[in-house]
């Protein structure tokens, strides 16, 4: 009987430990936010910024970062027709975009900036982002399967030349 219990305990431990090693160790933190900034041409832009924490003692698997605009109202205010954007696409030299890895027990910040058409209505933009889950960030593995995803519901502004975030 003791032998069966011991064998059962060893098997249970094996299944739990191998199962845990495959669980998601990357976390999109609530520091992630959308920030209204000057675009350098007299207009405004939105920077979609995400912070990704690796809780593991190992480096993360390689991944892409994708932002998705889930609001047609927000989409209509941006100078892009694309509702999904992979960070570094068309600029990184990697298809379809920049490949990231997060070192053990560290945080990675990455983002993408898109110009706002016309004058940005700050209050309307803030409401869209904070109250309607208008922006989603996804981490995608090399096969484009979702590792994890989260809505970004924090908004900030940095409309000063000195880079002080007024959020």
Coordinates of N, CA, C and O in Angstrom, one line a residue:
X1 N 0.8 -1.2 0.0 CA 0.0 0.0 0.0 C 0.9 1.3 0.0 O 0.6 2.2 -0.7
X2 N 1.9 1.2 0.8 CA 2.8 2.4 0.9 C 3.5 2.6 -0.5 O 3.7 3.7 -0.9
X3 N 3.8 1.5 -1.1 CA 4.5 1.6 -2.5 C 3.5 2.3 -3.5 O 3.9 3.1 -4.3
X4 N 2.3 1.9 -3.4 CA 1.3 2.5 -4.4 C 1.1 4.0 -4.1 O 1.0 4.8 -5.0
X5 N 1.0 4.4 -2.8 CA 0.9 5.8 -2.4 C 2.1 6.6 -2.8 O 2.0 7.7 -3.4
X6 N 3.3 6.0 -2.6 CA 4.5 6.7 -3.0 C 4.6 6.8 -4.5 O 4.9 7.9 -5.1
X7 N 4.3 5.8 -5.3 CA 4.3 5.9 -6.7 C 3.2 6.9 -7.2 O 3.5 7.7 -8.1
X8 N 2.1 6.9 -6.6 CA 1.0 7.9 -6.9 C 1.5 9.3 -6.7 O 1.3 10.2 -7.5
X9 N 2.2 9.5 -5.5 CA 2.7 10.8 -5.2 C 3.8 11.3 -6.2 O 3.8 12.4 -6.6
X10 N 4.7 10.4 -6.6 CA 5.7 10.7 -7.6 C 5.1 11.0 -8.9 O 5.5 12.0 -9.6
X11 N 4.1 10.3 -9.4 CA 3.4 10.6 -10.6 C 2.7 11.9 -10.6 O 2.7 12.7 -11.5
X12 N 2.0 12.1 -9.5 CA 1.3 13.4 -9.3 C 2.3 14.6 -9.4 O 2.0 15.6 -10.1
X13 N 3.4 14.5 -8.7 CA 4.4 15.5 -8.7 C 4.9 15.7 -10.1 O 5.1 16.8 -10.6
X14 N 5.2 14.6 -10.8 CA 5.7 14.7 -12.2 C 4.7 15.4 -13.1 O 5.1 16.3 -13.8
X15 N 3.4 15.1 -13.0 CA 2.5 15.7 -13.9 C 2.3 17.2 -13.5 O 2.2 18.0 -14.4
X16 N 2.3 17.5 -12.2 CA 2.2 18.9 -11.8 C 3.4 19.7 -12.3 O 3.2 20.8 -12.7
X17 N 4.6 19.2 -12.1 CA 5.7 20.0 -12.4 C 5.9 20.1 -13.9 O 6.3 21.2 -14.4
X18 N 5.6 19.1 -14.7 CA 5.7 19.3 -16.2 C 4.6 20.2 -16.7 O 4.8 20.9 -17.6
X19 N 3.4 20.1 -16.1 CA 2.3 20.9 -16.5 C 2.6 22.4 -16.1 O 2.4 23.3 -16.9
X20 N 3.2 22.7 -15.0 CA 3.6 24.0 -14.6 C 4.7 24.6 -15.5 O 4.7 25.8 -15.7
X21 N 5.6 23.8 -16.0 CA 6.6 24.3 -16.8 C 6.1 24.8 -18.1 O 6.8 25.6 -18.8
X22 N 4.9 24.4 -18.5 CA 4.4 24.9 -19.8 C 3.4 26.0 -19.6 O 2.9 26.5 -20.6
X23 N 3.1 26.4 -18.4 CA 2.2 27.5 -18.2 C 2.8 28.8 -18.5 O 4.0 28.9 -18.6
X24 N 2.0 29.8 -18.8 CA 2.4 31.1 -19.2 C 3.2 31.8 -18.1 O 2.6 32.0 -17.0
X25 N 4.4 32.2 -18.4 CA 5.2 32.9 -17.4 C 5.3 34.4 -17.8 O 5.9 35.2 -17.0
X26 N 4.8 34.8 -18.9 CA 4.8 36.2 -19.3 C 3.5 36.8 -18.9 O 2.4 36.2 -19.0
X27 N 3.6 38.0 -18.4 CA 2.4 38.8 -18.0 C 2.4 40.2 -18.5 O 3.5 40.9 -18.5
X28 N 1.4 40.6 -19.1 CA 1.2 42.0 -19.6 C 0.8 42.8 -18.4 O -0.3 42.6 -17.8
X29 N 1.6 43.8 -17.9 CA 1.3 44.4 -16.7 C 0.3 45.6 -16.9 O 0.1 46.1 -18.0
X30 N -0.2 46.1 -15.7 CA -1.1 47.2 -15.8 C -0.4 48.5 -16.0 O -1.0 49.6 -16.0
X31 N 0.9 48.5 -16.1 CA 1.6 49.7 -16.5 C 1.4 50.0 -18.0 O 1.7 51.2 -18.4
X32 N 0.9 49.1 -18.7 CA 0.7 49.3 -20.2 C -0.3 50.4 -20.3 O -1.3 50.5 -19.6
X33 N -0.1 51.3 -21.3 CA -1.0 52.4 -21.5 C -0.9 52.9 -22.9 O 0.0 52.6 -23.6
X34 N -1.9 53.7 -23.2 CA -1.9 54.5 -24.5 C -1.6 55.9 -24.1 O -2.3 56.5 -23.2
X35 N -0.6 56.6 -24.8 CA -0.2 57.9 -24.4 C -0.4 58.8 -25.6 O 0.1 58.5 -26.7
X36 N -1.1 60.0 -25.4 CA -1.2 61.0 -26.4 C 0.0 61.9 -26.4 O 0.4 62.4 -25.4
X37 N 0.7 62.0 -27.6 CA 2.0 62.7 -27.7 C 2.0 63.7 -28.9 O 1.2 63.5 -29.8
X38 N 2.9 64.6 -28.9 CA 3.1 65.4 -30.1 C 3.7 64.6 -31.2 O 4.5 63.7 -30.9
X39 N 3.3 64.8 -32.4 CA 3.8 63.9 -33.5 C 5.1 64.5 -34.2 O 5.6 63.9 -35.1
X40 N 5.5 65.7 -33.8 CA 6.6 66.3 -34.3 C 6.3 67.2 -35.6 O 7.2 67.8 -36.2
X41 N 5.1 67.1 -36.0 CA 4.7 67.8 -37.2 C 3.5 68.8 -37.0 O 2.8 69.1 -37.8
X42 N 3.4 69.1 -35.7 CA 2.3 70.0 -35.3 C 1.0 69.3 -35.0 O 0.0 70.0 -34.6
X43 N 0.9 68.0 -35.1 CA -0.3 67.3 -34.8 C 0.0 66.4 -33.5 O 0.9 66.7 -32.7
X44 N -0.8 65.4 -33.4 CA -0.7 64.4 -32.3 C -0.6 63.0 -32.8 O -1.0 62.7 -33.9
X45 N -0.2 62.2 -31.9 CA -0.1 60.7 -32.1 C -0.4 60.0 -30.9 O -0.4 60.5 -29.8
X46 N -0.7 58.7 -31.0 CA -0.9 57.8 -29.9 C 0.2 56.8 -29.8 O 0.5 56.2 -30.9
X47 N 0.8 56.7 -28.7 CA 1.8 55.6 -28.5 C 1.2 54.5 -27.7 O 0.7 54.8 -26.6
X48 N 1.1 53.3 -28.3 CA 0.6 52.1 -27.6 C 1.8 51.5 -26.9 O 2.7 51.0 -27.6
X49 N 1.8 51.5 -25.6 CA 3.0 51.0 -24.9 C 2.6 49.9 -24.0 O 1.6 50.0 -23.2
X50 N 3.4 48.8 -24.0 CA 3.1 47.7 -23.2 C 4.3 47.3 -22.4 O 5.5 47.5 -22.8
X51 N 4.1 46.8 -21.2 CA 5.1 46.3 -20.3 C 4.9 44.8 -20.1 O 3.8 44.4 -19.7
X52 N 5.9 44.0 -20.3 CA 5.8 42.6 -20.3 C 6.7 42.0 -19.2 O 7.9 42.3 -19.3
X53 N 6.2 41.3 -18.2 CA 7.1 40.8 -17.2 C 7.2 39.3 -17.3 O 6.3 38.6 -17.6
X54 N 8.5 38.8 -17.2 CA 8.8 37.4 -17.2 C 9.0 36.9 -15.8 O 9.9 37.4 -15.1
X55 N 8.1 36.1 -15.3 CA 8.1 35.6 -13.9 C 9.0 34.3 -13.8 O 9.2 33.8 -12.7
X56 N 9.6 33.9 -14.9 CA 10.3 32.6 -14.9 C 11.8 32.8 -14.7 O 12.3 33.9 -14.9
X57 N 12.4 31.7 -14.2 CA 13.9 31.8 -14.0 C 14.6 31.6 -15.4 O 15.8 31.6 -15.4
X58 N 13.9 31.4 -16.5 CA 14.4 31.2 -17.8 C 14.0 32.4 -18.7 O 12.9 33.0 -18.5
X59 N 14.7 32.6 -19.8 CA 14.3 33.6 -20.8 C 13.0 33.1 -21.4 O 12.8 31.9 -21.6
X60 N 12.2 34.0 -21.9 CA 10.9 33.6 -22.5 C 11.2 33.0 -23.9 O 12.3 33.2 -24.5
X61 N 10.2 32.4 -24.4 CA 10.2 32.0 -25.8 C 10.1 33.2 -26.7 O 9.6 34.2 -26.2
X62 N 10.7 33.2 -27.9 CA 10.6 34.4 -28.8 C 9.1 34.7 -29.1 O 8.3 33.7 -29.2
X63 N 8.8 36.0 -29.2 CA 7.4 36.3 -29.5 C 7.3 37.6 -30.2 O 8.3 38.4 -30.3
X64 N 6.1 37.9 -30.8 CA 5.8 39.1 -31.5 C 4.8 39.9 -30.6 O 4.1 39.2 -29.8
X65 N 4.7 41.2 -30.7 CA 3.8 42.0 -29.9 C 2.8 42.6 -31.0 O 3.2 43.2 -31.9
X66 N 1.5 42.3 -30.8 CA 0.5 42.8 -31.7 C -0.5 43.7 -30.9 O -1.0 43.3 -29.8
X67 N -0.8 44.8 -31.4 CA -1.8 45.7 -30.9 C -3.0 45.6 -31.8 O -2.9 45.6 -33.0
X68 N -4.2 45.6 -31.2 CA -5.4 45.5 -32.0 C -6.3 46.6 -31.6 O -6.6 46.8 -30.4
X69 N -6.9 47.4 -32.5 CA -7.9 48.4 -32.2 C -9.2 47.8 -32.4 O -9.6 47.4 -33.4
X70 N -10.0 47.7 -31.3 CA -11.3 47.0 -31.2 C -12.4 48.0 -31.3 O -13.6 47.6 -31.2
X71 N -12.1 49.3 -31.5 CA -13.2 50.3 -31.6 C -13.1 51.0 -33.0 O -12.1 51.6 -33.3
X72 N -14.2 50.9 -33.7 CA -14.3 51.6 -35.0 C -14.2 53.1 -34.8 O -13.6 53.8 -35.6
X73 N -14.7 53.6 -33.7 CA -14.6 55.0 -33.3 C -13.1 55.5 -33.2 O -12.7 56.5 -33.7
X74 N -12.4 54.7 -32.4 CA -10.9 55.0 -32.2 C -10.2 54.8 -33.6 O -9.4 55.6 -34.0
X75 N -10.5 53.7 -34.3 CA -9.9 53.4 -35.6 C -10.0 54.6 -36.5 O -9.1 55.0 -37.3
X76 N -11.2 55.2 -36.5 CA -11.5 56.4 -37.4 C -10.7 57.6 -37.1 O -10.5 58.5 -38.0
X77 N -10.1 57.7 -35.9 CA -9.3 58.8 -35.5 C -7.8 58.6 -35.9 O -7.0 59.6 -35.7
X78 N -7.4 57.4 -36.3 CA -6.0 57.1 -36.5 C -5.7 57.1 -38.0 O -6.5 56.8 -38.8
X79 N -4.4 57.5 -38.3 CA -4.0 57.5 -39.7 C -3.5 56.2 -40.1 O -2.3 56.0 -40.6
X80 N -4.3 55.1 -40.0 CA -4.0 53.8 -40.5 C -5.3 53.1 -40.7 O -6.3 53.3 -40.0
X81 N -5.4 52.3 -41.7 CA -6.6 51.5 -42.0 C -6.5 50.1 -41.3 O -7.5 49.4 -41.3
X82 N -5.3 49.8 -40.8 CA -5.1 48.5 -40.2 C -5.6 48.5 -38.7 O -5.3 49.4 -38.0
X83 N -6.4 47.5 -38.4 CA -6.8 47.4 -37.0 C -5.9 46.6 -36.2 O -5.9 46.6 -34.9
X84 N -5.0 45.8 -36.8 CA -4.0 45.0 -36.1 C -2.6 45.5 -36.6 O -2.3 45.6 -37.8
X85 N -1.7 45.7 -35.6 CA -0.3 46.1 -35.9 C 0.7 45.3 -35.1 O 0.5 45.2 -33.9
X86 N 1.6 44.7 -35.8 CA 2.7 44.0 -35.1 C 3.9 45.0 -34.9 O 4.3 45.6 -35.9
X87 N 4.4 45.1 -33.7 CA 5.5 46.0 -33.4 C 6.7 45.7 -34.3 O 7.1 44.6 -34.4
X88 N 7.2 46.7 -35.0 CA 8.3 46.6 -35.9 C 8.0 46.1 -37.3 O 9.0 45.9 -38.1
X89 N 6.8 45.9 -37.6 CA 6.5 45.4 -39.0 C 6.9 46.5 -40.0 O 6.8 47.7 -39.7
X90 N 7.5 46.1 -41.1 CA 8.0 46.9 -42.2 C 9.2 47.7 -41.8 O 9.7 48.5 -42.6
X91 N 9.7 47.7 -40.5 CA 10.8 48.4 -40.2 C 11.9 47.6 -39.5 O 13.1 48.0 -39.5
X92 N 11.6 46.4 -39.0 CA 12.5 45.6 -38.2 C 13.4 44.8 -39.1 O 14.5 44.3 -38.7
X93 N 13.0 44.5 -40.3 CA 13.7 43.6 -41.2 C 13.3 42.1 -41.0 O 13.7 41.3 -41.7
X94 N 12.6 41.9 -39.9 CA 12.1 40.6 -39.6 C 10.6 40.5 -40.1 O 9.9 41.4 -39.8
X95 N 10.2 39.5 -40.8 CA 8.8 39.4 -41.1 C 8.1 38.5 -40.1 O 8.7 37.5 -39.7
X96 N 7.0 38.9 -39.6 CA 6.2 40.1 -39.8 C 6.6 41.3 -39.0 O 6.0 42.3 -39.1
X97 N 7.5 41.2 -38.0 CA 7.9 42.3 -37.2 C 9.0 41.9 -36.2 O 9.7 40.9 -36.4
X98 N 9.2 42.8 -35.3 CA 10.3 42.6 -34.3 C 10.0 41.3 -33.4 O 8.9 41.2 -33.0
X99 N 11.1 40.5 -33.2 CA 10.9 39.4 -32.4 C 11.6 39.7 -31.0 O 12.7 40.2 -30.9
X100 N 10.8 39.5 -29.9 CA 11.3 39.8 -28.6 C 11.5 38.5 -27.7 O 10.8 37.5 -28.0
X101 N 12.3 38.7 -26.7 CA 12.5 37.7 -25.7 C 12.6 38.5 -24.4 O 13.2 39.6 -24.4
X102 N 12.1 38.0 -23.3 CA 12.3 38.7 -22.0 C 13.2 37.8 -21.1 O 12.9 36.7 -20.9
X103 N 14.2 38.4 -20.6 CA 15.2 37.7 -19.7 C 14.5 37.4 -18.4 O 13.4 37.9 -18.1
X104 N 15.0 36.4 -17.7 CA 14.4 36.0 -16.4 C 14.1 37.1 -15.5 O 15.0 38.0 -15.3
X105 N 13.0 37.1 -14.9 CA 12.6 38.0 -13.8 C 12.8 39.5 -14.2 O 13.3 40.3 -13.3
X106 N 12.6 39.8 -15.4 CA 12.7 41.2 -15.9 C 11.5 41.7 -16.6 O 10.6 40.9 -16.9
X107 N 11.4 43.0 -16.9 CA 10.3 43.6 -17.6 C 10.8 44.2 -18.9 O 11.8 44.9 -18.9
X108 N 10.0 44.0 -19.9 CA 10.3 44.6 -21.2 C 9.3 45.6 -21.5 O 8.1 45.4 -21.3
X109 N 9.7 46.8 -22.1 CA 8.7 47.8 -22.5 C 8.9 47.9 -24.1 O 10.0 47.9 -24.6
X110 N 7.8 47.8 -24.8 CA 7.8 48.0 -26.2 C 6.5 48.7 -26.6 O 5.5 48.7 -25.9
X111 N 6.5 49.2 -27.8 CA 5.3 49.9 -28.3 C 5.4 50.3 -29.7 O 6.3 50.0 -30.5
X112 N 4.3 51.0 -30.1 CA 4.1 51.5 -31.5 C 3.4 52.8 -31.4 O 2.6 53.0 -30.6
X113 N 3.7 53.7 -32.4 CA 3.1 55.0 -32.4 C 2.4 55.2 -33.7 O 2.9 54.9 -34.8
X114 N 1.2 55.8 -33.6 CA 0.4 56.0 -34.8 C -0.2 57.5 -34.7 O -0.7 57.9 -33.7
X115 N -0.1 58.2 -35.8 CA -0.6 59.6 -35.8 C -2.1 59.6 -35.7 O -2.8 58.7 -36.2
X116 N -2.6 60.7 -35.1 CA -4.0 60.9 -34.9 C -4.4 61.9 -36.1 O -3.7 62.9 -36.3
X117 N -5.5 61.6 -36.8 CA -5.9 62.5 -37.9 C -6.6 63.7 -37.2 O -7.4 63.6 -36.3
X118 N -6.3 64.9 -37.8 CA -6.9 66.1 -37.3 C -6.5 66.4 -35.9 O -5.5 65.9 -35.4
X119 N -7.3 67.2 -35.2 CA -7.0 67.5 -33.8 C -7.5 66.4 -32.9 O -8.7 66.0 -33.0
X120 N -6.7 65.9 -32.1 CA -7.1 64.8 -31.1 C -8.0 65.4 -30.1 O -7.7 66.4 -29.4
X121 N -9.1 64.8 -29.9 CA -10.0 65.2 -28.9 C -9.7 64.3 -27.6 O -10.1 63.2 -27.5
X122 N -8.8 65.0 -26.8 CA -8.2 64.3 -25.7 C -9.3 63.6 -24.8 O -9.1 62.4 -24.4
X123 N -10.3 64.2 -24.4 CA -11.3 63.6 -23.5 C -12.0 62.4 -24.2 O -12.2 61.4 -23.5
X124 N -12.3 62.6 -25.4 CA -13.0 61.5 -26.2 C -12.0 60.3 -26.3 O -12.4 59.1 -26.1
X125 N -10.7 60.5 -26.6 CA -9.7 59.5 -26.7 C -9.6 58.8 -25.4 O -9.6 57.5 -25.3
X126 N -9.5 59.5 -24.3 CA -9.3 58.9 -23.0 C -10.5 58.1 -22.6 O -10.3 56.9 -22.1
X127 N -11.7 58.5 -22.9 CA -12.9 57.7 -22.6 C -12.9 56.4 -23.4 O -13.2 55.4 -22.9
X128 N -12.6 56.5 -24.7 CA -12.6 55.3 -25.5 C -11.6 54.3 -25.0 O -11.9 53.1 -24.9
X129 N -10.4 54.7 -24.6 CA -9.4 53.8 -24.2 C -9.6 53.3 -22.8 O -9.5 52.1 -22.5
X130 N -10.1 54.1 -21.9 CA -10.3 53.6 -20.5 C -11.6 52.9 -20.2 O -11.7 52.2 -19.3
X131 N -12.6 53.1 -21.1 CA -13.9 52.6 -20.7 C -14.4 51.6 -21.7 O -15.4 50.9 -21.4
X132 N -13.8 51.4 -22.9 CA -14.5 50.5 -23.9 C -13.6 49.4 -24.4 O -13.9 48.8 -25.4
X133 N -12.5 49.1 -23.7 CA -11.6 48.0 -24.1 C -11.2 48.2 -25.6 O -11.2 47.2 -26.4
X134 N -10.9 49.4 -26.0 CA -10.7 49.7 -27.4 C -9.4 49.2 -27.9 O -9.2 49.0 -29.1
X135 N -8.4 49.0 -27.0 CA -7.1 48.5 -27.4 C -6.7 47.2 -26.7 O -6.8 47.1 -25.5
X136 N -6.3 46.3 -27.5 CA -5.9 45.0 -27.0 C -4.4 44.7 -27.4 O -4.0 45.1 -28.5
X137 N -3.6 44.2 -26.5 CA -2.3 43.8 -26.8 C -2.2 42.2 -26.7 O -2.8 41.7 -25.8
X138 N -1.5 41.6 -27.7 CA -1.4 40.2 -27.7 C 0.1 39.9 -27.9 O 0.8 40.5 -28.6
X139 N 0.6 38.8 -27.2 CA 1.9 38.3 -27.4 C 1.7 37.0 -28.2 O 0.9 36.1 -27.9
X140 N 2.3 36.9 -29.4 CA 2.2 35.8 -30.3 C 3.5 35.1 -30.5 O 4.5 35.7 -30.6
X141 N 3.4 33.7 -30.4 CA 4.6 33.0 -30.7 C 4.9 33.0 -32.1 O 4.2 33.6 -32.9
X142 N 6.0 32.3 -32.5 CA 6.4 32.3 -33.9 C 5.4 31.7 -34.9 O 5.4 32.0 -36.1
X143 N 4.5 30.9 -34.4 CA 3.5 30.3 -35.2 C 2.2 31.2 -35.2 O 1.2 30.8 -35.6
X144 N 2.3 32.4 -34.6 CA 1.2 33.3 -34.4 C 0.1 32.9 -33.6 O -1.1 33.3 -33.7
X145 N 0.4 32.0 -32.7 CA -0.6 31.5 -31.7 C -0.5 32.4 -30.4 O 0.6 32.8 -30.1
X146 N -1.6 32.8 -29.8 CA -1.6 33.7 -28.7 C -1.0 33.1 -27.5 O -1.4 32.0 -27.0
X147 N 0.1 33.7 -26.9 CA 0.7 33.3 -25.7 C -0.2 33.9 -24.5 O -0.5 33.2 -23.6
X148 N -0.4 35.2 -24.6 CA -1.3 35.9 -23.6 C -1.8 37.2 -24.3 O -1.3 37.6 -25.3
X149 N -2.9 37.7 -23.7 CA -3.4 39.0 -24.2 C -4.1 39.7 -23.1 O -4.5 39.1 -22.1
X150 N -4.3 41.0 -23.3 CA -4.9 41.9 -22.3 C -5.4 43.2 -23.0 O -4.8 43.6 -24.0
X151 N -6.4 43.7 -22.4 CA -6.8 45.1 -22.9 C -6.0 46.1 -22.2 O -5.7 46.0 -21.0
X152 N -5.7 47.2 -22.9 CA -5.0 48.3 -22.3 C -6.1 49.3 -21.9 O -6.8 49.8 -22.8
X153 N -6.2 49.7 -20.7 CA -7.3 50.6 -20.2 C -6.7 51.8 -19.5 O -7.5 52.5 -18.8
X154 N -5.4 52.0 -19.6 CA -4.8 53.2 -19.0 C -4.5 54.2 -20.1 O -4.0 53.9 -21.2
X155 N -4.7 55.5 -19.8 CA -4.4 56.6 -20.8 C -3.6 57.6 -20.1 O -3.7 57.9 -19.0
X156 N -2.7 58.2 -20.9 CA -1.8 59.3 -20.4 C -1.6 60.3 -21.5 O -2.0 60.0 -22.7
X157 N -1.0 61.4 -21.2 CA -0.7 62.4 -22.2 C 0.6 63.0 -21.9 O 1.0 63.1 -20.7
X158 N 1.4 63.3 -22.9 CA 2.7 64.0 -22.8 C 2.7 64.9 -24.0 O 3.3 64.6 -25.0
X159 N 2.1 66.1 -23.8 CA 2.0 67.0 -24.9 C 3.1 68.2 -24.7 O 3.0 69.2 -25.4
X160 N 4.0 67.9 -23.8 CA 5.0 68.9 -23.6 C 6.3 68.6 -24.4 O 6.6 67.5 -24.7
X161 N 7.1 69.6 -24.6 CA 8.4 69.4 -25.3 C 9.4 68.8 -24.4 O 10.4 68.2 -24.9
X162 N 9.2 68.9 -23.1 CA 10.2 68.4 -22.1 C 10.0 67.0 -21.7 O 10.8 66.4 -21.0
X163 N 9.0 66.3 -22.3 CA 8.8 64.9 -22.0 C 8.2 64.5 -20.7 O 8.4 63.5 -20.2
X164 N 7.5 65.5 -20.0 CA 6.9 65.2 -18.7 C 5.5 64.6 -19.0 O 4.7 65.2 -19.6
X165 N 5.3 63.4 -18.5 CA 4.0 62.7 -18.7 C 3.0 63.3 -17.7 O 3.3 63.3 -16.5
X166 N 1.9 63.9 -18.2 CA 0.9 64.5 -17.3 C -0.2 63.6 -17.0 O -1.3 64.1 -16.6
X167 N 0.0 62.3 -17.0 CA -1.2 61.4 -16.8 C -1.4 61.1 -15.3 O -0.5 61.3 -14.5

